[in-house]
Amino acid sequence: MRIGIGLGKSDKEERMAQAGISRRDFLKFCTAVAVTMGTCSAMDVAQALAATTKRPSVVYLHTAECTGCSEALLRSYQPYIDSLILDTISLDYHETIMAAAGDAAEDALHKAINNPDGFICVVEGAIPTAMNGKYGYIAGRTMLDICAEVLPKAKAVISYGTCASFGGMQAAAPNPTGAKSVQECFAQQGIKPINIGGCPPNPLNLVGTIVAFLQGQEIKLDELNRPFMFFGETVHDLCERRVHFEAGEFAPSFDSEEARKGWCLYDLGCKGPMTYNNCPKARFNQTNWPVGAGHPCIGCSEPDFWDTMTPFYSNK
């Protein structure tokens, strides 16, 4: 079945149809993105993702990280994000999933960052800066040097995940590698990344940011450079267990009957009131989120969460 979205037939639509992505699946995904963004309709998202113009080039850099952000992105579904997003953007460099290796991979990066049409750069991971960046190498070059070359050339820089946004676990004390966020490293060079916090972040927040950029929307950011449309409210504000918080009903333990009934997990260490994210609204794989699965929020989208939000669990 071909994707008919009122845009006219395009190569993108043909590729998605060949990949088995139906119009229903495509619009369902666009609806999820639109609901997450709260600033446009599903048709607006479809227009941005499947427009007949040339696919926007994306360079995705890995620095010091666990690749969990990429794993979360690739495990999205309805439709699968590797089929949909890789056919609506031109993902020209991504070390984890690209077929190229060695010189071919380096050549792909060189061509992408010199694309006359420009490119969007997504960074996953904190950047080691100690010993002039010698704690992290790729292809004989430090991650610090690679980012210093690539980021200033990008039309937009997105720090994807808490490590890239704020240093994350890599920057936890005592931080022997001198790991820093993209903004910490390159603010003096005029780099102001859009920070998509989370460990890992919800892929809908990344897709929504790219859609907003492609539409030319003004992306309003908070004081931590996070998009308001995703990080404007606390997890506590949106939590389905908030009614129990307001009623003073707190689960005494994880294996208690109260916990199974959905009582508030605040006394067990939940950091929802201190954490800005849309997890309860933009559920992972559009299915669930940590508190919904019975696990307290650990504040993973906040700066220094590994140091300031611990211990993650409490049993009063």
GROMACS .gro file of C-alpha atoms in nm:
model
  316
    1MET     CA    1   0.000   0.000   0.000
    2ARG     CA    2   0.137   0.340  -0.090
    3ILE     CA    3   0.148   0.628   0.155
    4GLY     CA    4  -0.115   0.876   0.038
    5ILE     CA    5  -0.108   1.187   0.255
    6GLY     CA    6  -0.223   1.452   0.014
    7LEU     CA    7   0.130   1.550  -0.085
    8GLY     CA    8   0.157   1.380  -0.420
    9LYS     CA    9   0.370   1.074  -0.489
   10SER     CA   10   0.735   1.104  -0.389
   11ASP     CA   11   1.041   0.883  -0.367
   12LYS     CA   12   1.003   0.887   0.010
   13GLU     CA   13   0.647   0.758  -0.008
   14GLU     CA   14   0.754   0.488  -0.251
   15ARG     CA   15   1.037   0.373  -0.023
   16MET     CA   16   0.809   0.365   0.283
   17ALA     CA   17   0.549   0.168   0.090
   18GLN     CA   18   0.811  -0.080  -0.024
   19ALA     CA   19   0.920  -0.117   0.339
   20GLY     CA   20   0.565  -0.217   0.428
   21ILE     CA   21   0.470   0.104   0.607
   22SER     CA   22   0.103   0.166   0.549
   23ARG     CA   23  -0.069   0.503   0.544
   24ARG     CA   24  -0.238   0.405   0.870
   25ASP     CA   25   0.092   0.326   1.044
   26PHE     CA   26   0.257   0.640   0.913
   27LEU     CA   27  -0.026   0.868   1.028
   28LYS     CA   28  -0.046   0.688   1.362
   29PHE     CA   29   0.319   0.767   1.419
   30CYS     CA   30   0.268   1.127   1.305
   31THR     CA   31  -0.024   1.159   1.546
   32ALA     CA   32   0.193   1.039   1.836
   33VAL     CA   33   0.461   1.294   1.745
   34ALA     CA   34   0.202   1.572   1.709
   35VAL     CA   35   0.045   1.492   2.048
   36THR     CA   36   0.389   1.492   2.208
   37MET     CA   37   0.476   1.827   2.052
   38GLY     CA   38   0.139   1.985   2.123
   39THR     CA   39   0.208   2.258   1.866
   40CYS     CA   40   0.090   2.110   1.537
   41SER     CA   41  -0.136   1.850   1.378
   42ALA     CA   42  -0.058   1.501   1.255
   43MET     CA   43  -0.084   1.631   0.899
   44ASP     CA   44   0.174   1.900   0.977
   45VAL     CA   45   0.413   1.631   1.100
   46ALA     CA   46   0.343   1.421   0.789
   47GLN     CA   47   0.416   1.722   0.570
   48ALA     CA   48   0.750   1.776   0.745
   49LEU     CA   49   0.857   1.411   0.739
   50ALA     CA   50   0.739   1.317   0.391
   51ALA     CA   51   0.773   1.640   0.197
   52THR     CA   52   0.880   1.605  -0.164
   53THR     CA   53   1.191   1.815  -0.113
   54LYS     CA   54   1.534   1.660  -0.068
   55ARG     CA   55   1.577   1.466   0.254
   56PRO     CA   56   1.760   1.670   0.521
   57SER     CA   57   2.107   1.540   0.600
   58VAL     CA   58   2.170   1.424   0.957
   59VAL     CA   59   2.512   1.348   1.106
   60TYR     CA   60   2.488   1.151   1.430
   61LEU     CA   61   2.803   1.155   1.643
   62HIS     CA   62   2.883   0.916   1.927
   63THR     CA   63   3.106   1.029   2.209
   64ALA     CA   64   3.137   0.882   2.562
   65GLU     CA   65   2.812   0.691   2.611
   66CYS     CA   66   2.650   0.347   2.633
   67THR     CA   67   2.456   0.375   2.304
   68GLY     CA   68   2.133   0.345   2.501
   69CYS     CA   69   1.991   0.654   2.331
   70SER     CA   70   2.039   0.495   1.989
   71GLU     CA   71   1.898   0.167   2.118
   72ALA     CA   72   1.584   0.343   2.238
   73LEU     CA   73   1.552   0.519   1.904
   74LEU     CA   74   1.588   0.198   1.705
   75ARG     CA   75   1.337   0.011   1.922
   76SER     CA   76   1.052   0.247   1.848
   77TYR     CA   77   0.767   0.103   1.647
   78GLN     CA   78   0.438   0.169   1.466
   79PRO     CA   79   0.611   0.203   1.227
   80TYR     CA   80   0.962   0.095   1.311
   81ILE     CA   81   1.180   0.400   1.331
   82ASP     CA   82   1.463   0.250   1.126
   83SER     CA   83   1.221   0.211   0.835
   84LEU     CA   84   1.043   0.543   0.876
   85ILE     CA   85   1.301   0.794   0.993
   86LEU     CA   86   1.589   0.656   0.789
   87ASP     CA   87   1.371   0.703   0.482
   88THR     CA   88   1.252   1.054   0.564
   89ILE     CA   89   1.588   1.196   0.664
   90SER     CA   90   1.925   1.122   0.511
   91LEU     CA   91   2.116   0.970   0.801
   92ASP     CA   92   2.457   1.009   0.645
   93TYR     CA   93   2.672   0.912   0.942
   94HIS     CA   94   2.594   0.697   1.248
   95GLU     CA   95   2.874   0.475   1.373
   96THR     CA   96   2.645   0.216   1.532
   97ILE     CA   97   2.419   0.133   1.241
   98MET     CA   98   2.603   0.243   0.925
   99ALA     CA   99   2.728  -0.028   0.694
  100ALA     CA  100   3.049   0.157   0.615
  101ALA     CA  101   3.364   0.111   0.824
  102GLY     CA  102   3.720   0.240   0.821
  103ASP     CA  103   3.807   0.477   0.539
  104ALA     CA  104   3.458   0.445   0.388
  105ALA     CA  105   3.301   0.568   0.713
  106GLU     CA  106   3.543   0.859   0.736
  107ASP     CA  107   3.469   0.951   0.376
  108ALA     CA  108   3.095   0.947   0.449
  109LEU     CA  109   3.147   1.186   0.740
  110HIS     CA  110   3.364   1.419   0.531
  111LYS     CA  111   3.106   1.434   0.253
  112ALA     CA  112   2.818   1.487   0.496
  113ILE     CA  113   2.971   1.779   0.682
  114ASN     CA  114   3.063   1.946   0.354
  115ASN     CA  115   2.716   1.903   0.207
  116PRO     CA  116   2.629   2.233   0.031
  117ASP     CA  117   2.271   2.198   0.162
  118GLY     CA  118   2.396   2.179   0.521
  119PHE     CA  119   2.315   1.920   0.786
  120ILE     CA  120   2.167   1.869   1.132
  121CYS     CA  121   2.409   1.727   1.389
  122VAL     CA  122   2.289   1.497   1.668
  123VAL     CA  123   2.537   1.418   1.947
  124GLU     CA  124   2.497   1.123   2.182
  125GLY     CA  125   2.727   1.111   2.483
  126ALA     CA  126   2.944   1.336   2.695
  127ILE     CA  127   3.276   1.462   2.561
  128PRO     CA  128   3.599   1.363   2.743
  129THR     CA  129   3.818   1.672   2.784
  130ALA     CA  130   4.089   1.565   3.032
  131MET     CA  131   4.439   1.525   2.884
  132ASN     CA  132   4.324   1.719   2.577
  133GLY     CA  133   4.048   1.469   2.511
  134LYS     CA  134   4.272   1.161   2.505
  135TYR     CA  135   4.023   0.948   2.698
  136GLY     CA  136   3.808   0.908   2.387
  137TYR     CA  137   3.927   0.830   2.033
  138ILE     CA  138   3.751   0.745   1.707
  139ALA     CA  139   3.954   0.667   1.395
  140GLY     CA  140   4.270   0.804   1.552
  141ARG     CA  141   4.113   1.137   1.648
  142THR     CA  142   3.978   1.247   1.984
  143MET     CA  143   3.603   1.287   2.023
  144LEU     CA  144   3.676   1.643   2.132
  145ASP     CA  145   3.856   1.722   1.806
  146ILE     CA  146   3.586   1.560   1.592
  147CYS     CA  147   3.310   1.761   1.762
  148ALA     CA  148   3.517   2.079   1.736
  149GLU     CA  149   3.534   2.029   1.358
  150VAL     CA  150   3.178   1.913   1.293
  151LEU     CA  151   2.951   2.111   1.526
  152PRO     CA  152   3.031   2.464   1.405
  153LYS     CA  153   2.936   2.361   1.050
  154ALA     CA  154   2.589   2.228   1.144
  155LYS     CA  155   2.264   2.415   1.080
  156ALA     CA  156   2.140   2.288   1.415
  157VAL     CA  157   2.295   2.084   1.697
  158ILE     CA  158   2.084   1.849   1.909
  159SER     CA  159   2.230   1.699   2.226
  160TYR     CA  160   2.042   1.372   2.250
  161GLY     CA  161   2.036   1.221   2.597
  162THR     CA  162   2.150   1.342   2.937
  163CYS     CA  163   2.518   1.268   2.874
  164ALA     CA  164   2.535   1.500   2.573
  165SER     CA  165   2.301   1.752   2.736
  166PHE     CA  166   2.450   1.772   3.085
  167GLY     CA  167   2.741   1.526   3.116
  168GLY     CA  168   2.526   1.250   3.260
  169MET     CA  169   2.674   0.938   3.412
  170GLN     CA  170   3.005   0.997   3.235
  171ALA     CA  171   3.051   1.321   3.431
  172ALA     CA  172   2.956   1.171   3.768
  173ALA     CA  173   3.205   1.229   4.049
  174PRO     CA  174   3.501   1.199   4.045
  175ASN     CA  175   3.481   1.234   3.664
  176PRO     CA  176   3.840   1.126   3.583
  177THR     CA  177   3.794   1.179   3.207
  178GLY     CA  178   3.675   1.537   3.245
  179ALA     CA  179   3.352   1.449   3.065
  180LYS     CA  180   3.144   1.755   2.973
  181SER     CA  181   2.825   1.833   2.788
  182VAL     CA  182   2.824   1.968   2.434
  183GLN     CA  183   2.725   2.310   2.563
  184GLU     CA  184   3.000   2.315   2.828
  185CYS     CA  185   3.260   2.231   2.567
  186PHE     CA  186   3.157   2.462   2.285
  187ALA     CA  187   2.953   2.753   2.424
  188GLN     CA  188   3.245   2.990   2.361
  189GLN     CA  189   3.239   2.890   1.994
  190GLY     CA  190   2.876   2.999   1.974
  191ILE     CA  191   2.731   2.647   1.983
  192LYS     CA  192   2.390   2.646   2.153
  193PRO     CA  193   2.256   2.293   2.131
  194ILE     CA  194   1.897   2.189   2.184
  195ASN     CA  195   1.911   1.956   2.484
  196ILE     CA  196   1.692   1.645   2.483
  197GLY     CA  197   1.749   1.508   2.833
  198GLY     CA  198   1.679   1.152   2.940
  199CYS     CA  199   1.871   0.832   3.006
  200PRO     CA  200   1.757   0.733   2.754
  201PRO     CA  201   1.527   1.004   2.617
  202ASN     CA  202   1.199   0.922   2.448
  203PRO     CA  203   1.261   0.906   2.070
  204LEU     CA  204   0.941   1.105   2.009
  205ASN     CA  205   1.112   1.405   2.164
  206LEU     CA  206   1.398   1.381   1.913
  207VAL     CA  207   1.164   1.332   1.618
  208GLY     CA  208   0.945   1.620   1.739
  209THR     CA  209   1.247   1.849   1.761
  210ILE     CA  210   1.356   1.760   1.408
  211VAL     CA  211   1.000   1.813   1.281
  212ALA     CA  212   0.983   2.156   1.445
  213PHE     CA  213   1.316   2.251   1.287
  214LEU     CA  214   1.208   2.131   0.943
  215GLN     CA  215   0.887   2.334   0.977
  216GLY     CA  216   1.083   2.645   1.071
  217GLN     CA  217   0.906   2.667   1.407
  218GLU     CA  218   1.050   2.874   1.686
  219ILE     CA  219   1.163   2.612   1.937
  220LYS     CA  220   1.118   2.772   2.277
  221LEU     CA  221   1.379   2.651   2.526
  222ASP     CA  222   1.394   2.658   2.905
  223GLU     CA  223   1.696   2.780   3.101
  224LEU     CA  224   1.867   2.445   3.036
  225ASN     CA  225   1.808   2.469   2.658
  226ARG     CA  226   1.542   2.198   2.667
  227PRO     CA  227   1.233   2.240   2.446
  228PHE     CA  228   0.938   2.363   2.653
  229MET     CA  229   0.704   2.145   2.450
  230PHE     CA  230   0.867   1.834   2.602
  231PHE     CA  231   1.015   1.962   2.929
  232GLY     CA  232   0.768   2.230   3.037
  233GLU     CA  233   0.610   2.024   3.316
  234THR     CA  234   0.740   1.791   3.584
  235VAL     CA  235   0.692   1.418   3.577
  236HIS     CA  236   0.490   1.466   3.896
  237ASP     CA  237   0.256   1.714   3.724
  238LEU     CA  238   0.169   1.457   3.458
  239CYS     CA  239   0.184   1.137   3.666
  240GLU     CA  240  -0.122   0.913   3.681
  241ARG     CA  241  -0.037   0.840   4.047
  242ARG     CA  242  -0.061   1.207   4.144
  243VAL     CA  243  -0.416   1.159   4.270
  244HIS     CA  244  -0.272   0.928   4.537
  245PHE     CA  245  -0.003   1.184   4.623
  246GLU     CA  246  -0.272   1.448   4.674
  247ALA     CA  247  -0.467   1.204   4.892
  248GLY     CA  248  -0.160   1.125   5.103
  249GLU     CA  249  -0.157   0.764   4.982
  250PHE     CA  250   0.205   0.644   4.961
  251ALA     CA  251   0.320   0.288   4.892
  252PRO     CA  252   0.524   0.158   5.192
  253SER     CA  253   0.726  -0.089   4.983
  254PHE     CA  254   0.759  -0.211   4.627
  255ASP     CA  255   0.598  -0.546   4.705
  256SER     CA  256   0.308  -0.397   4.900
  257GLU     CA  257  -0.056  -0.419   4.804
  258GLU     CA  258  -0.060  -0.038   4.796
  259ALA     CA  259   0.212  -0.034   4.529
  260ARG     CA  260   0.016  -0.283   4.322
  261LYS     CA  261  -0.290  -0.059   4.351
  262GLY     CA  262  -0.093   0.229   4.201
  263TRP     CA  263  -0.030   0.436   4.513
  264CYS     CA  264   0.235   0.711   4.496
  265LEU     CA  265   0.602   0.601   4.500
  266TYR     CA  266   0.740   0.922   4.652
  267ASP     CA  267   0.833   0.757   4.982
  268LEU     CA  268   1.022   0.490   4.787
  269GLY     CA  269   1.251   0.746   4.626
  270CYS     CA  270   1.054   0.881   4.329
  271LYS     CA  271   1.211   1.203   4.195
  272GLY     CA  272   0.911   1.300   3.981
  273PRO     CA  273   0.847   1.633   4.158
  274MET     CA  274   1.203   1.749   4.079
  275THR     CA  275   1.221   1.617   3.723
  276TYR     CA  276   1.107   1.794   3.408
  277ASN     CA  277   1.009   1.550   3.133
  278ASN     CA  278   0.701   1.426   2.949
  279CYS     CA  279   0.746   1.054   3.025
  280PRO     CA  280   0.386   1.000   3.144
  281LYS     CA  281   0.256   1.164   2.826
  282ALA     CA  282   0.504   1.036   2.566
  283ARG     CA  283   0.536   0.678   2.676
  284PHE     CA  284   0.817   0.458   2.550
  285ASN     CA  285   0.710   0.268   2.242
  286GLN     CA  286   0.377   0.444   2.303
  287THR     CA  287   0.316   0.175   2.565
  288ASN     CA  288   0.453   0.245   2.911
  289TRP     CA  289   0.698   0.442   3.126
  290PRO     CA  290   0.895   0.367   3.446
  291VAL     CA  291   0.638   0.475   3.707
  292GLY     CA  292   0.361   0.310   3.508
  293ALA     CA  293   0.565  -0.012   3.534
  294GLY     CA  294   0.603   0.031   3.910
  295HIS     CA  295   0.950   0.190   3.918
  296PRO     CA  296   1.018   0.532   4.072
  297CYS     CA  297   1.143   0.818   3.856
  298ILE     CA  298   1.520   0.859   3.911
  299GLY     CA  299   1.541   1.210   3.764
  300CYS     CA  300   1.748   1.100   3.467
  301SER     CA  301   1.670   1.406   3.252
  302GLU     CA  302   1.811   1.649   3.510
  303PRO     CA  303   2.170   1.781   3.528
  304ASP     CA  304   2.398   1.586   3.768
  305PHE     CA  305   2.120   1.337   3.842
  306TRP     CA  306   2.372   1.061   3.909
  307ASP     CA  307   2.524   1.262   4.194
  308THR     CA  308   2.232   1.471   4.323
  309MET     CA  309   1.938   1.230   4.288
  310THR     CA  310   2.099   0.935   4.465
  311PRO     CA  311   2.010   0.718   4.644
  312PHE     CA  312   1.753   0.628   4.381
  313TYR     CA  313   1.559   0.407   4.619
  314SER     CA  314   1.424   0.452   4.969
  315ASN     CA  315   1.221   0.222   5.189
  316LYS     CA  316   1.082   0.421   5.480
   0.00000   0.00000   0.00000
